[in-house]
Coordinates of C-alpha atoms in Angstrom, one line a residue:
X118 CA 101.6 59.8 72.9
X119 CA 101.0 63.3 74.2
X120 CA 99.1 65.5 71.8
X121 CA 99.3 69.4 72.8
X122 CA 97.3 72.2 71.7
X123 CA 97.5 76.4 72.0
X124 CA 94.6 77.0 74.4
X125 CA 93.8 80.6 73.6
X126 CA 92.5 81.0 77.7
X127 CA 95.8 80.4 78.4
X128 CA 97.4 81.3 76.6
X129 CA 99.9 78.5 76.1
X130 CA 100.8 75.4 74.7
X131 CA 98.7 72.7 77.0
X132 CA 98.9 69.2 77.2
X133 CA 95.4 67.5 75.9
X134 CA 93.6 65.6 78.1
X135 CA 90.1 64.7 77.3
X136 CA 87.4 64.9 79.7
X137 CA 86.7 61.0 79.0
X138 CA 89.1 58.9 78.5
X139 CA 89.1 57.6 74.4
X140 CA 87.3 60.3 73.0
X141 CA 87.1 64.0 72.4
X142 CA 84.2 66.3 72.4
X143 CA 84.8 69.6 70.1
X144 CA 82.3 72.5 69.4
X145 CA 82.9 74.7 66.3
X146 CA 81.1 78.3 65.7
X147 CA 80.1 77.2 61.9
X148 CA 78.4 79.5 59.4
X149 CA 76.6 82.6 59.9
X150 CA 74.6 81.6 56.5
X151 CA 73.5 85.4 55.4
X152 CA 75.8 84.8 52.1
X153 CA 77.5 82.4 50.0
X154 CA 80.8 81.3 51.7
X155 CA 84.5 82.5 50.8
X156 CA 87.9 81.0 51.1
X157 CA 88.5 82.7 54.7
X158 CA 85.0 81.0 55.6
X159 CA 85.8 77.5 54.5
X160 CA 89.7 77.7 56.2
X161 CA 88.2 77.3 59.7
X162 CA 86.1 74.2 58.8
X163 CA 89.4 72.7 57.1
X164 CA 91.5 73.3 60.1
X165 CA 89.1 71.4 62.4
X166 CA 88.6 69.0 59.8
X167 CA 92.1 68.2 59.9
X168 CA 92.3 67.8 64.0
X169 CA 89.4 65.8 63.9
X170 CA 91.2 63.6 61.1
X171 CA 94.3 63.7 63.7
X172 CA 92.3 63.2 67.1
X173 CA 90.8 59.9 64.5
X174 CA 94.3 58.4 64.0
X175 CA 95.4 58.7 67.3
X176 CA 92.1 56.0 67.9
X177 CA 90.0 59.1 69.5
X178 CA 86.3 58.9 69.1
X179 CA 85.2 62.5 68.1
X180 CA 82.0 64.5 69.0
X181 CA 82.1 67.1 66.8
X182 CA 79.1 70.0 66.5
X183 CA 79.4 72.4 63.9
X184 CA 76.1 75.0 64.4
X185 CA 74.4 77.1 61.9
X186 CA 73.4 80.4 63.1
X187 CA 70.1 80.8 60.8
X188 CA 68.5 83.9 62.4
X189 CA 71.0 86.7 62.7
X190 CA 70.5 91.0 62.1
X191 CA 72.5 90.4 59.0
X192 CA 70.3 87.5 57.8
X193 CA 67.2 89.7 58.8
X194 CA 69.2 93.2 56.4
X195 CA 69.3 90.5 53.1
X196 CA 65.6 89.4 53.6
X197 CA 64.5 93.5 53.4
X198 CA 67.0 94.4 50.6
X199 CA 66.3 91.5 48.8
X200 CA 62.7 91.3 49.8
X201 CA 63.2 87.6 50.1
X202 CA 62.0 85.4 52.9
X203 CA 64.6 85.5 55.7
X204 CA 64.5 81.3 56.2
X205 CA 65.1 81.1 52.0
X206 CA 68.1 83.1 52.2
X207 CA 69.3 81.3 55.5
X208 CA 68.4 77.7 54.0
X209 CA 70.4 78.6 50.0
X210 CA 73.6 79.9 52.3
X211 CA 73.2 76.7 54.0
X212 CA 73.1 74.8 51.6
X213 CA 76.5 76.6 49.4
X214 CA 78.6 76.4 53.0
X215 CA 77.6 72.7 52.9
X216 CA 78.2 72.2 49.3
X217 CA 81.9 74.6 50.0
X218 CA 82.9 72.3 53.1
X219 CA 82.0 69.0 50.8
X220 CA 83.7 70.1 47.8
X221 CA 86.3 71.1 49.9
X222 CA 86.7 67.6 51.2
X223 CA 86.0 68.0 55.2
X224 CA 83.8 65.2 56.8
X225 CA 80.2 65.9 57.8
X226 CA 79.7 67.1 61.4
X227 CA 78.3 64.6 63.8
X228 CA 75.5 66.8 64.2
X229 CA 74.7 70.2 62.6
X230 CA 72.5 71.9 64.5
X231 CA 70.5 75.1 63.2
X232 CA 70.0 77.6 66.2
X233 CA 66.2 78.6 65.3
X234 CA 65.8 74.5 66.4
X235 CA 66.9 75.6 69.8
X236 CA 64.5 78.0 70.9
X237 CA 63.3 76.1 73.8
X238 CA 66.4 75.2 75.1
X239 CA 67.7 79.1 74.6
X240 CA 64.3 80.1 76.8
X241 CA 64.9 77.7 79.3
X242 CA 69.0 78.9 79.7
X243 CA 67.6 82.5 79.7
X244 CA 64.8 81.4 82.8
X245 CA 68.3 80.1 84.7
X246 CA 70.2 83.0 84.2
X247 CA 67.1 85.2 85.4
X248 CA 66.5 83.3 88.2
X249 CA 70.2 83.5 89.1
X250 CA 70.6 87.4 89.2
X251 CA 72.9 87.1 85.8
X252 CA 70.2 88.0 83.5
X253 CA 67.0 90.7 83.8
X254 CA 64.4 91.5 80.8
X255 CA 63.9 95.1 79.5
X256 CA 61.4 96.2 77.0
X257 CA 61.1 92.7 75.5
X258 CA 64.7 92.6 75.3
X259 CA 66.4 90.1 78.0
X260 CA 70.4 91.6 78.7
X261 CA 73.4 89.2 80.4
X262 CA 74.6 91.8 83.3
X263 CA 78.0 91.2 82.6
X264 CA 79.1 92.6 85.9
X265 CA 77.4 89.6 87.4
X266 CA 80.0 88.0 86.1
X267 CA 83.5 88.5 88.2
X268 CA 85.4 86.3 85.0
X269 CA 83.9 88.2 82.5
X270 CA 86.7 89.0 79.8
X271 CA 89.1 86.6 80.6
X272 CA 89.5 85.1 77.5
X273 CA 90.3 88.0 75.5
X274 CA 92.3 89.8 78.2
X275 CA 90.3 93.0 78.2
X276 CA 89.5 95.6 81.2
X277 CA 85.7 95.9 81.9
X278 CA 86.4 99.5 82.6
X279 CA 87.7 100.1 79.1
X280 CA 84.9 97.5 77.5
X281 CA 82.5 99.0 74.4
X282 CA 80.3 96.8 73.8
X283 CA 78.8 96.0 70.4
X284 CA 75.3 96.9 70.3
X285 CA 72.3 96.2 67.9
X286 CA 69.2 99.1 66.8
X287 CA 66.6 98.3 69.4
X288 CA 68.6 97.6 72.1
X289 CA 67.0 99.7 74.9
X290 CA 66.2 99.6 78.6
X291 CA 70.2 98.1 79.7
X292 CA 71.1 99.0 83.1
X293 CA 74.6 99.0 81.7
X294 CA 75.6 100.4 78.6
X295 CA 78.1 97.0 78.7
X296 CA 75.4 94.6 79.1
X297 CA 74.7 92.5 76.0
X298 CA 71.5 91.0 74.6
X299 CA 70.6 87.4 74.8
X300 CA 67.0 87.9 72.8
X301 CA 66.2 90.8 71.0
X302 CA 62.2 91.9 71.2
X303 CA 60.1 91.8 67.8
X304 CA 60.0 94.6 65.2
X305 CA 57.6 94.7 62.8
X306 CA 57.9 92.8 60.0
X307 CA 60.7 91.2 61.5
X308 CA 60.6 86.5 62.6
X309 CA 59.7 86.3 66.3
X310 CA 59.0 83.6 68.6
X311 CA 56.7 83.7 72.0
X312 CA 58.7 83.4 75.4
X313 CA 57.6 84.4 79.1
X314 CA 59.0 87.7 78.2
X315 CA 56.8 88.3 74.7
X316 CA 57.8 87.6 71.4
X317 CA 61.3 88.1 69.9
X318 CA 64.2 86.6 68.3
X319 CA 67.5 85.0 69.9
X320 CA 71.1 87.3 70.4
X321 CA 73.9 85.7 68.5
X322 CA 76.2 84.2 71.8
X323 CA 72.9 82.7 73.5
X324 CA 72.3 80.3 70.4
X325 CA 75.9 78.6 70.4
X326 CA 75.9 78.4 74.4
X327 CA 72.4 76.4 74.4
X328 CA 73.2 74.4 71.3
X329 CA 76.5 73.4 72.8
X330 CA 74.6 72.3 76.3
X331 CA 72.3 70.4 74.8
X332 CA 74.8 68.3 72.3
X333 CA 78.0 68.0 74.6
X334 CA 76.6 68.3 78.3
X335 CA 77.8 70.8 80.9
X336 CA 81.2 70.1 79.9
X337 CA 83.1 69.3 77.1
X338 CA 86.8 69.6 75.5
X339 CA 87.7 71.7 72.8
X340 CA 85.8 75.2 71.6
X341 CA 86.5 76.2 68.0
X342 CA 86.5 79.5 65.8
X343 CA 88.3 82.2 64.0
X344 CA 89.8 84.4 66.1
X345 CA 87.7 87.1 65.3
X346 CA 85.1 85.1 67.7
X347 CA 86.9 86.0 71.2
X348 CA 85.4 88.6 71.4
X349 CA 82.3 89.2 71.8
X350 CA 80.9 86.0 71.0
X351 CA 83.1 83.7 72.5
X352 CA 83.6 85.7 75.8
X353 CA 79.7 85.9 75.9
X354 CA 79.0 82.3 75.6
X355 CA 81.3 82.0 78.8
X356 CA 79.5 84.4 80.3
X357 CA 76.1 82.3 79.6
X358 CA 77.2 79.1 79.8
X359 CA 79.6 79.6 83.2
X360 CA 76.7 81.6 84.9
X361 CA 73.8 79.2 83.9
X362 CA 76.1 76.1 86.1
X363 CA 78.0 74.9 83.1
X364 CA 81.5 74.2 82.9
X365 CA 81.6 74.8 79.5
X366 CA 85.1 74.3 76.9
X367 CA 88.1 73.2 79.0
X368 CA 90.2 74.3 75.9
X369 CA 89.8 77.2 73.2
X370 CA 91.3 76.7 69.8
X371 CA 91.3 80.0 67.3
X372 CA 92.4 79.9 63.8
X373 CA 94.0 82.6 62.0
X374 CA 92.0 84.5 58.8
X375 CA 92.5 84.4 55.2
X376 CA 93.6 87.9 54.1
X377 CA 93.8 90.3 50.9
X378 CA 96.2 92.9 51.2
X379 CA 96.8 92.6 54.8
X380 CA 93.1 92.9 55.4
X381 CA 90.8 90.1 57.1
X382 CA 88.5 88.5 54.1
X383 CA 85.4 89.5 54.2
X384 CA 81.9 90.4 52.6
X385 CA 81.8 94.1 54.0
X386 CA 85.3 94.9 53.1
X387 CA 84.2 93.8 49.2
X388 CA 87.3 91.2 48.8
X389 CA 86.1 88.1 49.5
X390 CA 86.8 85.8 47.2
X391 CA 83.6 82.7 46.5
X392 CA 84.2 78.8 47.3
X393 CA 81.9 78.2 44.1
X394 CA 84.1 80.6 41.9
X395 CA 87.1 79.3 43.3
X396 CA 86.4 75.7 42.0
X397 CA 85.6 76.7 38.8
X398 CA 89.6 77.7 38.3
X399 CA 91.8 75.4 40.8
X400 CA 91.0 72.2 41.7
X401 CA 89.3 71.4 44.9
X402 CA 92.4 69.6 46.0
X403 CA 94.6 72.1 45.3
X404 CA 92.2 74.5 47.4
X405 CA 92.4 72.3 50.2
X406 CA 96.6 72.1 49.9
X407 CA 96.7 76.0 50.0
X408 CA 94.4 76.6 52.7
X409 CA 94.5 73.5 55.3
X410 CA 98.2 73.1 54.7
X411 CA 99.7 76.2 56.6
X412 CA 99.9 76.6 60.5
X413 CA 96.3 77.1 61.7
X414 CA 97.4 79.9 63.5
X415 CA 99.5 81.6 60.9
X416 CA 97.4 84.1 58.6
X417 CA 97.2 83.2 54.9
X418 CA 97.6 86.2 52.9
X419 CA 95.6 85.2 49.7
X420 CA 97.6 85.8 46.1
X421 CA 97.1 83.5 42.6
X422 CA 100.8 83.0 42.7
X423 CA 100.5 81.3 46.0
X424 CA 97.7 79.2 44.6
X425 CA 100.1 78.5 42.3
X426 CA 103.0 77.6 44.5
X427 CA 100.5 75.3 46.2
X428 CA 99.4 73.8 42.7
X429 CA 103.2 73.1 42.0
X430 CA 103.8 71.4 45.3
X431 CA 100.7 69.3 45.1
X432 CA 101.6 68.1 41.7
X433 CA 104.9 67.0 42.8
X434 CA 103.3 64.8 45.4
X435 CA 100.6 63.7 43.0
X436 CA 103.0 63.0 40.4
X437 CA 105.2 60.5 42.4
X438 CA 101.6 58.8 43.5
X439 CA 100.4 58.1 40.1
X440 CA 104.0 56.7 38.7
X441 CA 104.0 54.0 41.6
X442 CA 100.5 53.3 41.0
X443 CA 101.3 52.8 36.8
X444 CA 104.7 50.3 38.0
X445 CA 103.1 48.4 41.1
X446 CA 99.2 48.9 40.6
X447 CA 97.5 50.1 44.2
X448 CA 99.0 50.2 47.2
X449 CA 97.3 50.5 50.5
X450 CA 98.2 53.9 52.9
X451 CA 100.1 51.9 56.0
X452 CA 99.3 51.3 59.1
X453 CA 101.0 54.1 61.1
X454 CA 102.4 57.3 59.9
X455 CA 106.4 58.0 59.7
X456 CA 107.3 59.1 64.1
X457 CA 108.3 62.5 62.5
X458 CA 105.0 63.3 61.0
X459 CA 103.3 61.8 63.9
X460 CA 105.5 64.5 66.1
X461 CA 104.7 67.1 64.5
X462 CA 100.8 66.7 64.7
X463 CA 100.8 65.8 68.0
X464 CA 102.8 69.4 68.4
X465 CA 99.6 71.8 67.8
X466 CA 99.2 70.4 64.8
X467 CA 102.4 71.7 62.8
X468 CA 100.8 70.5 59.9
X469 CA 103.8 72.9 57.9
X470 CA 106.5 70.6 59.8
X471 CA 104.5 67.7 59.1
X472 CA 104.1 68.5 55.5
X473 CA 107.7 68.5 54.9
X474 CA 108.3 64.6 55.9
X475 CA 105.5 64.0 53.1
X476 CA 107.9 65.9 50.7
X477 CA 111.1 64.0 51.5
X478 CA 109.2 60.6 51.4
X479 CA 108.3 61.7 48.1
X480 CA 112.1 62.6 47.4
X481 CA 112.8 59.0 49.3
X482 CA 110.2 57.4 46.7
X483 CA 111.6 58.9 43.5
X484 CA 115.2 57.9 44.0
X485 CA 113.7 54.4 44.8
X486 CA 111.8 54.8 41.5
X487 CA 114.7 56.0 39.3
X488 CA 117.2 53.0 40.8
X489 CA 114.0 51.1 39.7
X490 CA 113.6 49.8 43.4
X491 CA 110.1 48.7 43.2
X492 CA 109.4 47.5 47.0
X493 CA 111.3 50.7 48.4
X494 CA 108.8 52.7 46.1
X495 CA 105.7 50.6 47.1
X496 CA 106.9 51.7 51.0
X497 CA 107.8 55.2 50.2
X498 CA 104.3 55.4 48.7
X499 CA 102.1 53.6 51.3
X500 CA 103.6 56.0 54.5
X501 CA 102.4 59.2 51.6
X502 CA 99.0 57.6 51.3
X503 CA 99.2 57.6 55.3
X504 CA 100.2 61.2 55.7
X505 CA 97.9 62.0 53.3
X506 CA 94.7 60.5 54.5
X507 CA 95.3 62.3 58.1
X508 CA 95.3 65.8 55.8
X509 CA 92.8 65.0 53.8
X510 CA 94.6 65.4 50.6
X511 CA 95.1 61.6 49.7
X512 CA 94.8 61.5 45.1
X513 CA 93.3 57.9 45.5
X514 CA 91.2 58.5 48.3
X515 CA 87.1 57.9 46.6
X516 CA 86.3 61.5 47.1
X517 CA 88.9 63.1 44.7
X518 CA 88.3 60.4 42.4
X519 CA 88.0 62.2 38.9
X520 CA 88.4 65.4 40.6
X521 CA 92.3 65.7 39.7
X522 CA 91.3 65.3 35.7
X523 CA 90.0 68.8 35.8
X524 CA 86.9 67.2 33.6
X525 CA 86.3 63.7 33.6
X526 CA 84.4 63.6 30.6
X527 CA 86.7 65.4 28.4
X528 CA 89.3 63.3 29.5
X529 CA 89.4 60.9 27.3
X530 CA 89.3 62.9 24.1
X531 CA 92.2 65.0 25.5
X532 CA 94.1 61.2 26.1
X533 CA 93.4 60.9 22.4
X534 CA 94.3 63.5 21.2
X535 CA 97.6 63.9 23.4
X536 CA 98.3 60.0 22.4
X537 CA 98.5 61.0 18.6
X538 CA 100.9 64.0 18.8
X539 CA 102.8 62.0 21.2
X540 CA 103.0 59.0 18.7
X541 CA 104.3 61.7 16.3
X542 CA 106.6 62.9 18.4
X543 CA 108.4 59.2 19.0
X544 CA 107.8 58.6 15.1
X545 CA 110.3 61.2 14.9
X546 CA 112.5 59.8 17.5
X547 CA 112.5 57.0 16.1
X548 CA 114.2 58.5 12.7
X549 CA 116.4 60.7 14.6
X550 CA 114.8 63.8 14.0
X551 CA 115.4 65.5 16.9
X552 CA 114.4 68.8 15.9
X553 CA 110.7 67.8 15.1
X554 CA 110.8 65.8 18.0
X555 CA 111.7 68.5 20.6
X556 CA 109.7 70.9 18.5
X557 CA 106.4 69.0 19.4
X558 CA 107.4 68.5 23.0
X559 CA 107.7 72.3 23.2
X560 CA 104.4 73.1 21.6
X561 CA 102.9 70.5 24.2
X562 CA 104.5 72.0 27.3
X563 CA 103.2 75.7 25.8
X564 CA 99.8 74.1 25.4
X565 CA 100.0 73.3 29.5
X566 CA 101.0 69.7 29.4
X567 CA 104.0 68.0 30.9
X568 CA 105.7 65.1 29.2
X569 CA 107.5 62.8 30.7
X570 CA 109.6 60.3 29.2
X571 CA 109.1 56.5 31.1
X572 CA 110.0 53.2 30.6
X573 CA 106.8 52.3 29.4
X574 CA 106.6 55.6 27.3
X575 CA 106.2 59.1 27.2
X576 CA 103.5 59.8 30.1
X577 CA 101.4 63.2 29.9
X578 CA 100.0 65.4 32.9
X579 CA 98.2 68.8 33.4
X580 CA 101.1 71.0 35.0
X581 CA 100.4 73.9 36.9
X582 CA 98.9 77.3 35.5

């Protein structure tokens, strides 16, 4: 078992070998909590989710750090326009990105740490780089010389000649207009913390390079993020790290954006499209289908009629799930996955590939069903379960219990309700009166049920919008 990954610094395919033997260490650039999360924010925690869920098959112990930048100019922009306390507006984003990524169905992070914890450990990287000629302080401000750096821009294949580098108000006193700022010095009115160099607040890249020292060591494996991170932050948090003595991320894994009419989702460009609206009109499963199933590196250009596409596919799999489930009662997922599903996650995750062998087991398990082959069914259904767990998108796993009801409490007066047309429907069956028969079946399907005629009786379902 060889699994292989697209290492962004190499921009190759790579062989995966972990730094110790049995387990994997990964760091993920989380939220930047100045807002309430949308469906291109939530896609990169689903994509790690799901190779964490892999790396956990394959019998890897996983390290996994997702951070929370919780100081940031942006965060800072909201507190004045709003006139709300900068650590309220932080701590509510949090707390939606948390509730998104839950809802969503991604495990919890081993640890979550928030960067104004890491103050200390973002002076003392800051001292090292200083002392080590990488690093000098200006008007408050403290600037990584990036020409003290001969690797600098490596990772995102840029020419230091041709390099503009973002820059922030109150940025002053760089020896080079390139350099970028590790801490930024206090404005009025603005959170601040003391340091040898006066009071100030940390630069975005120093957080993520101190928080991922201080969880995963000098060196770890994998280094997560959208690939709008290469550059700047990523490339900077090389920089740091590197310079301070630290190995750093052996492999970089990027994930492709959610976009809206070819355009990158996002809050400034107005079309970002809310987690907690979302839920409100597709099911949280369903979300998770359409987002986590694609290639992580393919963009997702967002449309309702590919939500619905996803809704239809999921159904079809849910469908087959909860008519072994009514002939056989529960089934266990198995053991191991089917080889070809197992191939293609090992191959940088082709989660598309491996998507289609959950399909055709589902094809496999309803020909099994209709020759009423019970134990082929039971086996077709127990490798879905399997496939299904590793994506996160198993019906019967505890966390989507209720959730595919679209409304657990009304559920059962819907049943009702549903049970007595449907005993009208096979009242008129019954007396041959096809026409009232069909004529109710129609009216049901308008309505946005699907019946479906069993040997144990006419079975109803939600079908897709």
């Amino acid at each position: 078992m060889t699994i292989r990954l697209y290492d962004t610094s190499a921009r190759q395919i790579r062989d995966f070998t972990p730094l110790q033997p049995g387990c994997v260490s990964i760091y993920l650039c989380g939220a930047t909590v100045q807002a309430a999360p949308h469906i291109g924010h939530i896609r990169s925690g689903l994509n790690f989710d799901i190779m964490r869920r892999w790396f956990e098959y394959r019998g890897l112990d996983v390290t996994f750090i997702r951070n929370v930048t919780d100081i940031d100019d942006k965060i800072i922009a909201k507190s004045a326009e709003q006139g709300r306390p900068w650590w309220a507006i932080g701590y509510e984003n949090e707390r939606a990105f948390s509730d998104g990524y839950r809802t969503l169905g991604c495990l919890p992070p081993t640890y979550e740490p928030r960067a104004t914890g890491h103050i200390t450990e973002m002076v003392e990287m800051m001292r090292g780089l200083i002392e080590r000629g990488h690093a000098y302080e200006a008007d408050g401000n403290v600037y990584f010389a990036v020409t003290s750096f001969p690797a600098y821009l490596k990772l995102s294949n840029q020419e230091l000649e041709n390099l503009l580098q973002p820059s922030g108000e109150g940025e002053t006193g760089k020896r080079d207009p390139r350099d970028f700022a590790m801490w930024k010095a206090a404005k009025p009115g603005e959170p601040s913390w003391e340091t040898p160099w006066g009071r100030g607040r940390p630069g975005w890249h120093l957080e993520c390079s101190a928080m991922a020292h201080k969880y995963l060591g000098t060196a770890f494996d994998i280094h997560g993020g959208g690939l709008d991170l290469i550059f700047p932050h990523h490339e900077n948090e090389i920089a740091q790290a590197k310079a301070f003595g630290d190995e750093f991320a052996r492999y970089w894994v990027h994930n492709a954006w959610v976009t809206m009419s070819g355009e990158k989702m996002s809050k400034s460009l107005g079309n970002s499209v809310l987690v907690s609206e979302m839920v409100k009109r597709w099911r949280p499963i369903v979300l998770r289908y359409y987002l986590g199933t694609p290639h992580y590196r393919s963009m997702i250009e967002y449309s309702e009629e590919a939500l619905r596409e996803a809704e239809s596919a999921f159904a079809r799999i849910e469908g087959f799930v909860q008519r072994v489930v009514e002939k056989a009662g529960a089934v266990e997922p198995s053991a191991e996955v089917p080889p070809a599903f197992a191939e293609a996650m090992d191959d940088d995750l082709g989660v598309p590939q491996a998507l289609a062998v959950v399909h055709t087991t589902v094809r496999q398990g309803n020909s099994a069903l209709a020759a009423d082959d019970k134990e082929a069914a039971v086996a077709r259904l127990a490798e879905v379960r399997a496939m299904l767990g590793v994506l996160g998108l198993d019906p019967l796993d505890p966390h989507w219990a209720g959730e595919g009801d679209r409304g657990e409490d009304l559920h059962g007066v819907v049943d009702t309700l549903v049970r007595m047309v449907l005993d009208q429907r096979e009242a008129a069956r019954a007396r041959k009166d096809w026409t009232t028969a069909d004529a109710i079946r129609d009216q049901l399907n308008q309505s946005g049920l699907v019946i479906e005629d069993s040997p144990q009786g006419p079975r109803w379902s939600l079908g897709p919008r």
